[in-house]
Backbone as XML, in Angstrom:
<?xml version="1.0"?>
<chain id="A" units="angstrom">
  <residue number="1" name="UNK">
    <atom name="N" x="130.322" y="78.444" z="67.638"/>
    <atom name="CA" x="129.090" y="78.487" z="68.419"/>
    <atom name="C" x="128.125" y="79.479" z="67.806"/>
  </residue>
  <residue number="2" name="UNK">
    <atom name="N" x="127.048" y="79.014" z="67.786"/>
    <atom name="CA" x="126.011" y="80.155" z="67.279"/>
    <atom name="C" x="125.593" y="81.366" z="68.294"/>
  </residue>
  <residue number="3" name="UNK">
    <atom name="N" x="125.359" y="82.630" z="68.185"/>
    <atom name="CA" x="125.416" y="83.438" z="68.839"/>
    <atom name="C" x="124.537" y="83.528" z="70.294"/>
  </residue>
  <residue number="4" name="UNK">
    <atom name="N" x="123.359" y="82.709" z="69.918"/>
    <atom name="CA" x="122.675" y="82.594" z="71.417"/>
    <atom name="C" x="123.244" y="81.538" z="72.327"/>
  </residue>
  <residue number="5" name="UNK">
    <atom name="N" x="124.130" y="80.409" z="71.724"/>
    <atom name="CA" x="124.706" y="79.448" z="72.662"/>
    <atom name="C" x="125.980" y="80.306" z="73.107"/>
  </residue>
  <residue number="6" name="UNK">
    <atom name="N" x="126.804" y="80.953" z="72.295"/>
    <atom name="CA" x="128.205" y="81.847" z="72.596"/>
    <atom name="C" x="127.449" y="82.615" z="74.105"/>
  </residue>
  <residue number="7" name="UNK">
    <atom name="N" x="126.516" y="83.146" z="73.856"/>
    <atom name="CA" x="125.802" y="84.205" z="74.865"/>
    <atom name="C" x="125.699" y="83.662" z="76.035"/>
  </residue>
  <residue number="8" name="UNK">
    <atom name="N" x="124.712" y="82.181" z="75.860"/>
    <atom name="CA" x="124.507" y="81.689" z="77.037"/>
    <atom name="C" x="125.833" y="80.545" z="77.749"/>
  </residue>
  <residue number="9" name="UNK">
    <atom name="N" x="126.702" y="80.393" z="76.797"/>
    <atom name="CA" x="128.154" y="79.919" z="77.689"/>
    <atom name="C" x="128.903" y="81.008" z="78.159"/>
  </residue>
  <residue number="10" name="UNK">
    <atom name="N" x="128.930" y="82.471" z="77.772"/>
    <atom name="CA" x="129.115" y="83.690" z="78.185"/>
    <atom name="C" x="128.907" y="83.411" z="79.174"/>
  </residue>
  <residue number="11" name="UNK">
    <atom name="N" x="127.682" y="83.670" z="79.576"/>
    <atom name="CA" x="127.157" y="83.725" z="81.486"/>
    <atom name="C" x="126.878" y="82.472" z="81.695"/>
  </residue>
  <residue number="12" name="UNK">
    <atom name="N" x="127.347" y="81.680" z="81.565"/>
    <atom name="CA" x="127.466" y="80.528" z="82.783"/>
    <atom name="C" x="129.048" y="80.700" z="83.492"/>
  </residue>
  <residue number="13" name="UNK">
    <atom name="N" x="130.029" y="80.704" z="81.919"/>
    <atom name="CA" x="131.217" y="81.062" z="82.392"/>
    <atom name="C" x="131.440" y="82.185" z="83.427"/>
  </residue>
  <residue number="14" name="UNK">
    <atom name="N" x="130.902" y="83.010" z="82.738"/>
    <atom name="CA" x="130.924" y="84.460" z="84.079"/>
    <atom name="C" x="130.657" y="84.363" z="85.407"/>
  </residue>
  <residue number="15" name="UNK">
    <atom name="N" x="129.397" y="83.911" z="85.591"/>
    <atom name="CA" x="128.472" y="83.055" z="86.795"/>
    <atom name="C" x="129.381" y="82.034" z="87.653"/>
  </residue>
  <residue number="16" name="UNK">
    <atom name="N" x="130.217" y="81.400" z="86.684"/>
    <atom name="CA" x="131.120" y="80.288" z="87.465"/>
    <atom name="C" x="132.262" y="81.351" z="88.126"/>
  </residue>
  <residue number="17" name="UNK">
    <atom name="N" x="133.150" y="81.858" z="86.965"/>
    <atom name="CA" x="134.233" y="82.670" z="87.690"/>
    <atom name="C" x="133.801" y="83.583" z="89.094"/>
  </residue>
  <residue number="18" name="UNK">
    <atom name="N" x="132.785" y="84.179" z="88.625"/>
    <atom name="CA" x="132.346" y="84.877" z="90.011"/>
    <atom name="C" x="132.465" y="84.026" z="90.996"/>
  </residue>
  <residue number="19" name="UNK">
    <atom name="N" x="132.034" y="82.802" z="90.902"/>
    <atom name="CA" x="131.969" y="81.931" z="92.040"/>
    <atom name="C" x="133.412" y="81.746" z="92.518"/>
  </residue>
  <residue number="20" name="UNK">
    <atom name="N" x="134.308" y="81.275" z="91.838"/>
    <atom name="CA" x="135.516" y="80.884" z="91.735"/>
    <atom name="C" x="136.725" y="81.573" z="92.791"/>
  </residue>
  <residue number="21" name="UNK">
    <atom name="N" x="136.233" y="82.960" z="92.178"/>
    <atom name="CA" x="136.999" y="84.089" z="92.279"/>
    <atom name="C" x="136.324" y="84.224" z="94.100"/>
  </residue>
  <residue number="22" name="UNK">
    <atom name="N" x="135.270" y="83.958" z="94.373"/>
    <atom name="CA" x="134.085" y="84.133" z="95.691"/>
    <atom name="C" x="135.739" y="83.407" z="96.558"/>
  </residue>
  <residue number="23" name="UNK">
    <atom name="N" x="135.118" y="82.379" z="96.144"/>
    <atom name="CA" x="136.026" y="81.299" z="97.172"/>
    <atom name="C" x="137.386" y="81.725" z="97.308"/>
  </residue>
  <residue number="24" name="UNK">
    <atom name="N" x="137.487" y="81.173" z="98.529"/>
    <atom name="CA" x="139.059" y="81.351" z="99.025"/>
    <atom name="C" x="139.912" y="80.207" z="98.743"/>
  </residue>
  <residue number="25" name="UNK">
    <atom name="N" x="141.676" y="80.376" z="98.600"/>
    <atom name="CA" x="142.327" y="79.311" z="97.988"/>
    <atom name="C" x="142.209" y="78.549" z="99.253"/>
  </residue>
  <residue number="26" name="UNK">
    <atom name="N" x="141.705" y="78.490" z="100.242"/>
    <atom name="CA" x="141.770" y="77.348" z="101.351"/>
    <atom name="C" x="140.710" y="76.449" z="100.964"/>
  </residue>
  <residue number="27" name="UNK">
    <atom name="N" x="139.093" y="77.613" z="100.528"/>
    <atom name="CA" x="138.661" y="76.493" z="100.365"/>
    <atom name="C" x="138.500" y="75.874" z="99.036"/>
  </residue>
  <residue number="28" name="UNK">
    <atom name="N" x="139.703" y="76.260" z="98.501"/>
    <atom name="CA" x="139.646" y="75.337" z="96.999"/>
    <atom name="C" x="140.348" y="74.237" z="97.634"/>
  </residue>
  <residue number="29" name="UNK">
    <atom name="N" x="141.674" y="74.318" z="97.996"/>
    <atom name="CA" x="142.408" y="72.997" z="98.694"/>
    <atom name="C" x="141.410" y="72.447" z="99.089"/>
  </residue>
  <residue number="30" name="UNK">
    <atom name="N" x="140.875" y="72.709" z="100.092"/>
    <atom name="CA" x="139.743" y="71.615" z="100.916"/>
    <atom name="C" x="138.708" y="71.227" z="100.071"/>
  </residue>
  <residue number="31" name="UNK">
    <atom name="N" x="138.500" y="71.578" z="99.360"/>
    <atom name="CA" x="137.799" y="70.284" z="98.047"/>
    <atom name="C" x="138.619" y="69.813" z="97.585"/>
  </residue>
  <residue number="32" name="UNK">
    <atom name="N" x="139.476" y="70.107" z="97.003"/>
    <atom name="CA" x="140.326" y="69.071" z="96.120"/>
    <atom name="C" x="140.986" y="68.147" z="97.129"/>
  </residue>
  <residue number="33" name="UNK">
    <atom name="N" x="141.136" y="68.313" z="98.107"/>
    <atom name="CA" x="141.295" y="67.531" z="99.452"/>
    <atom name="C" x="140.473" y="66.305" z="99.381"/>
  </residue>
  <residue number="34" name="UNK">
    <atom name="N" x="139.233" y="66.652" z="99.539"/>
    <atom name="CA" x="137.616" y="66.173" z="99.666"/>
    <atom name="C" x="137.457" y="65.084" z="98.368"/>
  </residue>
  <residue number="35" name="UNK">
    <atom name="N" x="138.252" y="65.779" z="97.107"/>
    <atom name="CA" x="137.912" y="65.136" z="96.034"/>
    <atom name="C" x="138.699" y="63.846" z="96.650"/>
  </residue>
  <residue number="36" name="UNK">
    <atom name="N" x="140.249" y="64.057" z="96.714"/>
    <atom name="CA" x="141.227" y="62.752" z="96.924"/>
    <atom name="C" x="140.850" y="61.932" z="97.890"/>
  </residue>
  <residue number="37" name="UNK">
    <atom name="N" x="140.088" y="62.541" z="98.922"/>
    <atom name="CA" x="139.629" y="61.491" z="99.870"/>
    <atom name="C" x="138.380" y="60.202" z="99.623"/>
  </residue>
  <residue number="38" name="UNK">
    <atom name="N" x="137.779" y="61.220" z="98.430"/>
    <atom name="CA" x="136.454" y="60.679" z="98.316"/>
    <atom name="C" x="137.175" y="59.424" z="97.388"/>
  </residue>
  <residue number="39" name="UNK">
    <atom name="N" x="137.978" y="59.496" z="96.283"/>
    <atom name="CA" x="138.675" y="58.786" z="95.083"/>
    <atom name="C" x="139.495" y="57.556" z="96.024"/>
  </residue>
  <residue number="40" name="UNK">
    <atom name="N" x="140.171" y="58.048" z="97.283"/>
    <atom name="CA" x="140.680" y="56.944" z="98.110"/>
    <atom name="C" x="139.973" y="55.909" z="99.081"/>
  </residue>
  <residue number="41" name="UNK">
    <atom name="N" x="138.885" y="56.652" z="99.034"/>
    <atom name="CA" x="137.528" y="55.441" z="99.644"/>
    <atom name="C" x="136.891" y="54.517" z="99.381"/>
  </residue>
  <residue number="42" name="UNK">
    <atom name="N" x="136.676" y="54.837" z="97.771"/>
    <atom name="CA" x="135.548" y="54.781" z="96.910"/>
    <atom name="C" x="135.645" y="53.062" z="97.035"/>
  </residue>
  <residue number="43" name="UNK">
    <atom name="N" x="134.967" y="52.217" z="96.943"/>
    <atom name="CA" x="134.744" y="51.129" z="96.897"/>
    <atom name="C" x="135.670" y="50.571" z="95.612"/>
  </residue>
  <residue number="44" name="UNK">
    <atom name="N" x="135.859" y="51.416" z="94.208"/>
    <atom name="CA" x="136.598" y="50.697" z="93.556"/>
    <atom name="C" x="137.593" y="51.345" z="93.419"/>
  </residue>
  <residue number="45" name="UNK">
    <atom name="N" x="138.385" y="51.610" z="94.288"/>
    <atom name="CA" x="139.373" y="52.405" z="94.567"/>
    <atom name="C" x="140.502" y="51.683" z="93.534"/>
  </residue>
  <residue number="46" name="UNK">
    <atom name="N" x="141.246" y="52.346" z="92.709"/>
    <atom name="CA" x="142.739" y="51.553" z="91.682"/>
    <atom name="C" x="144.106" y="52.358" z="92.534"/>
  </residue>
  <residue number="47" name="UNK">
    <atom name="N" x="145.120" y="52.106" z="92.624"/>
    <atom name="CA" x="145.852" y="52.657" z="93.070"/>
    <atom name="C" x="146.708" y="53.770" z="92.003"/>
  </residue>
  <residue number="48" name="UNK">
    <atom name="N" x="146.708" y="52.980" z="90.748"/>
    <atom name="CA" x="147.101" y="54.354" z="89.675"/>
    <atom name="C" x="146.483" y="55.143" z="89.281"/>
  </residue>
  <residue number="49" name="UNK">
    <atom name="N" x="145.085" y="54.897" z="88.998"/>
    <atom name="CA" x="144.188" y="55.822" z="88.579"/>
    <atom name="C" x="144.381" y="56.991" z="89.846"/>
  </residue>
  <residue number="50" name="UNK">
    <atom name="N" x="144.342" y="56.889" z="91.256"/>
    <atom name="CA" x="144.235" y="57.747" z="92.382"/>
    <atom name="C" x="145.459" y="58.513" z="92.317"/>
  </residue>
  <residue number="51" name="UNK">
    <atom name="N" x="146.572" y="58.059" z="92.056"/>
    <atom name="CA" x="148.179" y="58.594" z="91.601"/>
    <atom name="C" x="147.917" y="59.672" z="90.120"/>
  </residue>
  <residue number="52" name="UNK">
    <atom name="N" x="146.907" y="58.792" z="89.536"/>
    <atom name="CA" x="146.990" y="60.486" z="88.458"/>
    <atom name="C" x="146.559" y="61.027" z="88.829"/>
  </residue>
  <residue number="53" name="UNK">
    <atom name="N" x="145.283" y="61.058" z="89.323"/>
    <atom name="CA" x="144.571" y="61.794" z="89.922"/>
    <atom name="C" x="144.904" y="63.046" z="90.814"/>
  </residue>
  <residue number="54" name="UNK">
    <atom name="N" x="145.935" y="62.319" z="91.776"/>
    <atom name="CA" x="146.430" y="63.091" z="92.715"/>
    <atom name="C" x="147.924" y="64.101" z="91.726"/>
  </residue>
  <residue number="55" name="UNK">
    <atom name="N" x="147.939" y="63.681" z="90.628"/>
    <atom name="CA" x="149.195" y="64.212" z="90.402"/>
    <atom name="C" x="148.272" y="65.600" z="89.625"/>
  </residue>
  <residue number="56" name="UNK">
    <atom name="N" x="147.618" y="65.096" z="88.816"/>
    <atom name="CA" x="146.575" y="66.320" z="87.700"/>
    <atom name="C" x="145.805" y="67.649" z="88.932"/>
  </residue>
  <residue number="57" name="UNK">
    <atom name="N" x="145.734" y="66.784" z="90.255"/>
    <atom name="CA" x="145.253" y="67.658" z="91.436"/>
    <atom name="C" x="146.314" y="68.728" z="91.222"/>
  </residue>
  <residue number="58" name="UNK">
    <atom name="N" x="147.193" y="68.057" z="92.037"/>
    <atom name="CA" x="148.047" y="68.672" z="92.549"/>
    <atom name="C" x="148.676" y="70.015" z="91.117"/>
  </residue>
  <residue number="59" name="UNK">
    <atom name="N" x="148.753" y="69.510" z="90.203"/>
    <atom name="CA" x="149.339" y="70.530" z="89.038"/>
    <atom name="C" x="148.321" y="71.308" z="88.586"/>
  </residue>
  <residue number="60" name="UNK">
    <atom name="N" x="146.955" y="71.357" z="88.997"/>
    <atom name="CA" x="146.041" y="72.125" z="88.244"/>
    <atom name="C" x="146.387" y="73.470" z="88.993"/>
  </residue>
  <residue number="61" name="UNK">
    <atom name="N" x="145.574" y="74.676" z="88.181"/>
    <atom name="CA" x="146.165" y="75.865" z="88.352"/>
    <atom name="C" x="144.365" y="76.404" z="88.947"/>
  </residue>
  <residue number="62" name="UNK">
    <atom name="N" x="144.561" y="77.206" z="90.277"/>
    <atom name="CA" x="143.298" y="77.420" z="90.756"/>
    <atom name="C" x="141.902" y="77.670" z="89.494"/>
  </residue>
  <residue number="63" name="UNK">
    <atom name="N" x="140.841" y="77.274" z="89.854"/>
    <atom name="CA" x="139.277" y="77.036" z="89.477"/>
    <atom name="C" x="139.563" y="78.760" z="88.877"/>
  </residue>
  <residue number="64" name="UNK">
    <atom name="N" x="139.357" y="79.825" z="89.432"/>
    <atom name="CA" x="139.682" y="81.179" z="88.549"/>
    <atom name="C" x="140.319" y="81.372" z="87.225"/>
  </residue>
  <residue number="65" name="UNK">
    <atom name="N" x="141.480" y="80.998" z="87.237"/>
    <atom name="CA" x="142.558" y="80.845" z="86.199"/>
    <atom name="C" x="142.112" y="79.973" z="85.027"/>
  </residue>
  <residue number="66" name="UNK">
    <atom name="N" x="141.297" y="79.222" z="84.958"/>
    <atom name="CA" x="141.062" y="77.748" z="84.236"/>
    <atom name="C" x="139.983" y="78.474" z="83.518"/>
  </residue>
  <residue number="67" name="UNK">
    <atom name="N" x="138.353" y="78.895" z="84.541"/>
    <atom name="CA" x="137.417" y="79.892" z="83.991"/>
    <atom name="C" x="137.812" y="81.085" z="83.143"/>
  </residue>
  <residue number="68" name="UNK">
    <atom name="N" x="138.641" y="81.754" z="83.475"/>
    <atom name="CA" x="139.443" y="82.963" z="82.794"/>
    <atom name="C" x="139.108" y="82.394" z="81.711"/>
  </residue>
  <residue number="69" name="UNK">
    <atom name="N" x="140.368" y="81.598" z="81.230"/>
    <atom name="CA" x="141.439" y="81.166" z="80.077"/>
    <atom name="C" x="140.374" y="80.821" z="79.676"/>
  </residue>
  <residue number="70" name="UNK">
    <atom name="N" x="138.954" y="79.876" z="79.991"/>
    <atom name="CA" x="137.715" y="79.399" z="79.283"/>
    <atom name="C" x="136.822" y="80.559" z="78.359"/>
  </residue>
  <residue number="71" name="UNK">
    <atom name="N" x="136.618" y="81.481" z="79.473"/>
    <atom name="CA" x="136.096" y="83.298" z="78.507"/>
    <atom name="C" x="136.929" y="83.680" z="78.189"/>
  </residue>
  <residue number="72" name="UNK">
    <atom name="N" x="137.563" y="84.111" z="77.822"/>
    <atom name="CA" x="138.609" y="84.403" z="77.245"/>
    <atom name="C" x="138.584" y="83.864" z="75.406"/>
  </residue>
  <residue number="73" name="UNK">
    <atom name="N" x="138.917" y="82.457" z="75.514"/>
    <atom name="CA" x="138.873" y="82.094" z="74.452"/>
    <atom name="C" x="137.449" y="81.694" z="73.791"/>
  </residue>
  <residue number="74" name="UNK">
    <atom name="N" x="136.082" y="81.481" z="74.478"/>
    <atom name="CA" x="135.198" y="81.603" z="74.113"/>
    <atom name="C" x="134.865" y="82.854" z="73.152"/>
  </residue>
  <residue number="75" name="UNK">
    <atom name="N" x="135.216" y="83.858" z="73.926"/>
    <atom name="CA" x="134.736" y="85.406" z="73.591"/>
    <atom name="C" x="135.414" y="85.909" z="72.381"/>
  </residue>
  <residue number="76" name="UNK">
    <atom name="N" x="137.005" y="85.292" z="72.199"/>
    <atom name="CA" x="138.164" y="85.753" z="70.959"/>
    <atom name="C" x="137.089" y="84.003" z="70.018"/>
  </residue>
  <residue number="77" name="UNK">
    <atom name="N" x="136.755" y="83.577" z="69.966"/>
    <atom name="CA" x="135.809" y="82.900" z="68.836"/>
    <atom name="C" x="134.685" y="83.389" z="68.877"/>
  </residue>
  <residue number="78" name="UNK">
    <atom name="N" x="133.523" y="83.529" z="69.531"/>
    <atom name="CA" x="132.647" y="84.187" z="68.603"/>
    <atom name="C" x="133.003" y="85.767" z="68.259"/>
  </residue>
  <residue number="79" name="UNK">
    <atom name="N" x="134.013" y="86.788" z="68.957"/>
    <atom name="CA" x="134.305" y="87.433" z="67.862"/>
    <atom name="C" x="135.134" y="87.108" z="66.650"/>
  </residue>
  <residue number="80" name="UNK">
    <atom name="N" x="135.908" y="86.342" z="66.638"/>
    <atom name="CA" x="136.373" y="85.728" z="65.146"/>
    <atom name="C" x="135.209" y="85.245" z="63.959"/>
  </residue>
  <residue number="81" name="UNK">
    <atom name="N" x="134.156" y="84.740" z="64.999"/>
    <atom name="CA" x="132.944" y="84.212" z="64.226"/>
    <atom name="C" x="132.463" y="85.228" z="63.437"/>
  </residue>
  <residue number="82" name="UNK">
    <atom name="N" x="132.125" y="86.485" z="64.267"/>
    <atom name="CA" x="130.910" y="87.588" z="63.810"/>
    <atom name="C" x="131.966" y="88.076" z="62.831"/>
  </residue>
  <residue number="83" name="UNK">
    <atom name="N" x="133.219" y="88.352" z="63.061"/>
    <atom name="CA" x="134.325" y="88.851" z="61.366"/>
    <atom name="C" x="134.134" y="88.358" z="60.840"/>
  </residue>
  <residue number="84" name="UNK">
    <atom name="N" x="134.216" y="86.874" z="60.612"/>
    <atom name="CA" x="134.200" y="86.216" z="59.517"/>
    <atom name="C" x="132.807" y="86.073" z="58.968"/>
  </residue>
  <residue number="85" name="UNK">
    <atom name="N" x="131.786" y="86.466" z="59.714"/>
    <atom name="CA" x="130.586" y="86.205" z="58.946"/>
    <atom name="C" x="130.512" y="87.699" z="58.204"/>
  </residue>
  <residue number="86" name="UNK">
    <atom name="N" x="130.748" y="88.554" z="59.162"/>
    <atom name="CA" x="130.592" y="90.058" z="58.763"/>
    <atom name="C" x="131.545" y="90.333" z="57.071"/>
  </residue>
  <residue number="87" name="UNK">
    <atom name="N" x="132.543" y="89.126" z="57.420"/>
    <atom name="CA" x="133.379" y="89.545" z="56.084"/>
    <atom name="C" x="132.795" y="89.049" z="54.722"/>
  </residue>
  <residue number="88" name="UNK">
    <atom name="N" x="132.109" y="87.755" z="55.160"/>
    <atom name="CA" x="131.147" y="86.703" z="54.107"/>
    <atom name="C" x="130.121" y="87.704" z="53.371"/>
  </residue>
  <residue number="89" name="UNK">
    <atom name="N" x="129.407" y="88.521" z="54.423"/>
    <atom name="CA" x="128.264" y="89.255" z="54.242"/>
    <atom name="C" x="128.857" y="90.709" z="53.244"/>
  </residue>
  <residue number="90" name="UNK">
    <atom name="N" x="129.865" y="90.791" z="53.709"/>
    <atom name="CA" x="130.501" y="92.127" z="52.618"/>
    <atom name="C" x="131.159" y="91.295" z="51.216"/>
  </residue>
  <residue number="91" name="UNK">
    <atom name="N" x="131.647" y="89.995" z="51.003"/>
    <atom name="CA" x="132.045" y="89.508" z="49.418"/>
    <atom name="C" x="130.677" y="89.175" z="49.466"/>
  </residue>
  <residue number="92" name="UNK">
    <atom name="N" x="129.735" y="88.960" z="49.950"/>
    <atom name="CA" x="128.137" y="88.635" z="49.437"/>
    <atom name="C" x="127.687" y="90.100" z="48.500"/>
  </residue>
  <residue number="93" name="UNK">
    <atom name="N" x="127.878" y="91.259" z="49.045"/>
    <atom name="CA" x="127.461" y="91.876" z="48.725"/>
    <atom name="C" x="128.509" y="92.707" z="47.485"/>
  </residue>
  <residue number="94" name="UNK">
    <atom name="N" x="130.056" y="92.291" z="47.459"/>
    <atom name="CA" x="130.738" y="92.698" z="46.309"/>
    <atom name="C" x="130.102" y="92.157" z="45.167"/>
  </residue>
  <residue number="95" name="UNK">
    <atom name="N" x="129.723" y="90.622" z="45.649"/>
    <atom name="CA" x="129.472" y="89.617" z="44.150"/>
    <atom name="C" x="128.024" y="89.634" z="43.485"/>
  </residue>
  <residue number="96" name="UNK">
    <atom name="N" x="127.418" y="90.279" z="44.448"/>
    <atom name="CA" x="126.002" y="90.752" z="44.237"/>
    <atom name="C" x="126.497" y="91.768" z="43.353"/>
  </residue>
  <residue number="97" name="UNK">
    <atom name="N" x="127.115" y="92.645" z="43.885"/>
    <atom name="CA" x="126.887" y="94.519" z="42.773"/>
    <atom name="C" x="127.924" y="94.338" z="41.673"/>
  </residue>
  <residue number="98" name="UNK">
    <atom name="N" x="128.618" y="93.187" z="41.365"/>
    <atom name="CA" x="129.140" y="92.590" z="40.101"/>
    <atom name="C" x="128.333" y="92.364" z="39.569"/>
  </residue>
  <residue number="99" name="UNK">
    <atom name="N" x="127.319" y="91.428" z="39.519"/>
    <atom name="CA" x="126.470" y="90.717" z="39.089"/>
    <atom name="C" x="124.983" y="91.439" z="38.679"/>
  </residue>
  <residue number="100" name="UNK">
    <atom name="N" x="125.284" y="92.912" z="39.501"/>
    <atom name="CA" x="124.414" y="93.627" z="39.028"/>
    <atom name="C" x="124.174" y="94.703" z="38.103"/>
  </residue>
  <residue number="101" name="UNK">
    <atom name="N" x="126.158" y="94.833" z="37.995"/>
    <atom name="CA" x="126.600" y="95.366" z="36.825"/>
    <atom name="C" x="126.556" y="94.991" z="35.532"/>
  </residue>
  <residue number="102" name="UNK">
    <atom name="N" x="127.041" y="93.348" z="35.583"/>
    <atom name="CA" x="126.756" y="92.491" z="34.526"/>
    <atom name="C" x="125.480" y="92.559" z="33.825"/>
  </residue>
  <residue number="103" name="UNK">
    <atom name="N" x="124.111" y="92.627" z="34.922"/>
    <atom name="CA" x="123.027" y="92.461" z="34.171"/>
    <atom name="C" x="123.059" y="93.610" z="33.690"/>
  </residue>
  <residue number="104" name="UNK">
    <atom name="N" x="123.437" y="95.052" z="34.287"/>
    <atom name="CA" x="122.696" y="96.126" z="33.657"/>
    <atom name="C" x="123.195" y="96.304" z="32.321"/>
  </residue>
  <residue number="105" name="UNK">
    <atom name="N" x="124.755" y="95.912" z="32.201"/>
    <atom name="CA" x="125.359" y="96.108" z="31.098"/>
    <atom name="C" x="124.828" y="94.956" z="29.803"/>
  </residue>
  <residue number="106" name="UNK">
    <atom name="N" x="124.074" y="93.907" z="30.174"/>
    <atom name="CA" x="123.377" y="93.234" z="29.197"/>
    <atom name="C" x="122.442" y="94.050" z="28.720"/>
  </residue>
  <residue number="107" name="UNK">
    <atom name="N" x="121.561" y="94.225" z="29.380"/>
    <atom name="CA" x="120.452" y="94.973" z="29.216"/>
    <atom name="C" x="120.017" y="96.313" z="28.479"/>
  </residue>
  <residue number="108" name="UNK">
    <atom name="N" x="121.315" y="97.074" z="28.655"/>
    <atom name="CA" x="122.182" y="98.235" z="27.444"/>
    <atom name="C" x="122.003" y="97.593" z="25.957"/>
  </residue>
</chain>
């Protein structure tokens, strides 16, 4: 990610967890409740599709935990990013003051 998109998925992520973390685990159930009810109504209701559904419900690990693990690994890549550029920018500058040795020593 480039550093102003890393930034601005930064705080959305943040913005969400806050939210996340706001809510109570009742009322996370009661959406995901809300979700299965809405999926068992729905006009094109499938009966397996609603069975995964209900199974991926049921095994997901609360809205907090999910956001975490999301910053988390956002944040360990663009700092991996800025090393690795930071490291690019230091052999930029080894192969530069080679190259600047080379000339001077022509130039002798």
């Amino acid at each position: 990610l480039r550093s102003g998109l890393a930034s601005e998925a930064e705080a959305v992520l943040s913005h969400a967890l806050a939210e996340a973390q706001a809510c109570s685990p009742e009322d996370e159930q009661a959406a995901r409740a809300a979700k299965l009810r809405s999926a068992l109504l729905d006009p094109g209701y499938d009966a397996a599709s609603w069975r995964e559904l209900l199974s991926s419900t049921a095994c997901a690990p609360p809205s907090a935990e999910l956001l975490l693990a999301d910053l988390r690994l956002l944040r360990h890549r663009h700092h991996a990013a800025v090393a690795g550029h930071r490291g690019s920018d230091s052999e930029d500058g080894e192969h530069k003051t080679e190259e600047a040795k080379e000339g001077n020593e022509e130039q002798e």
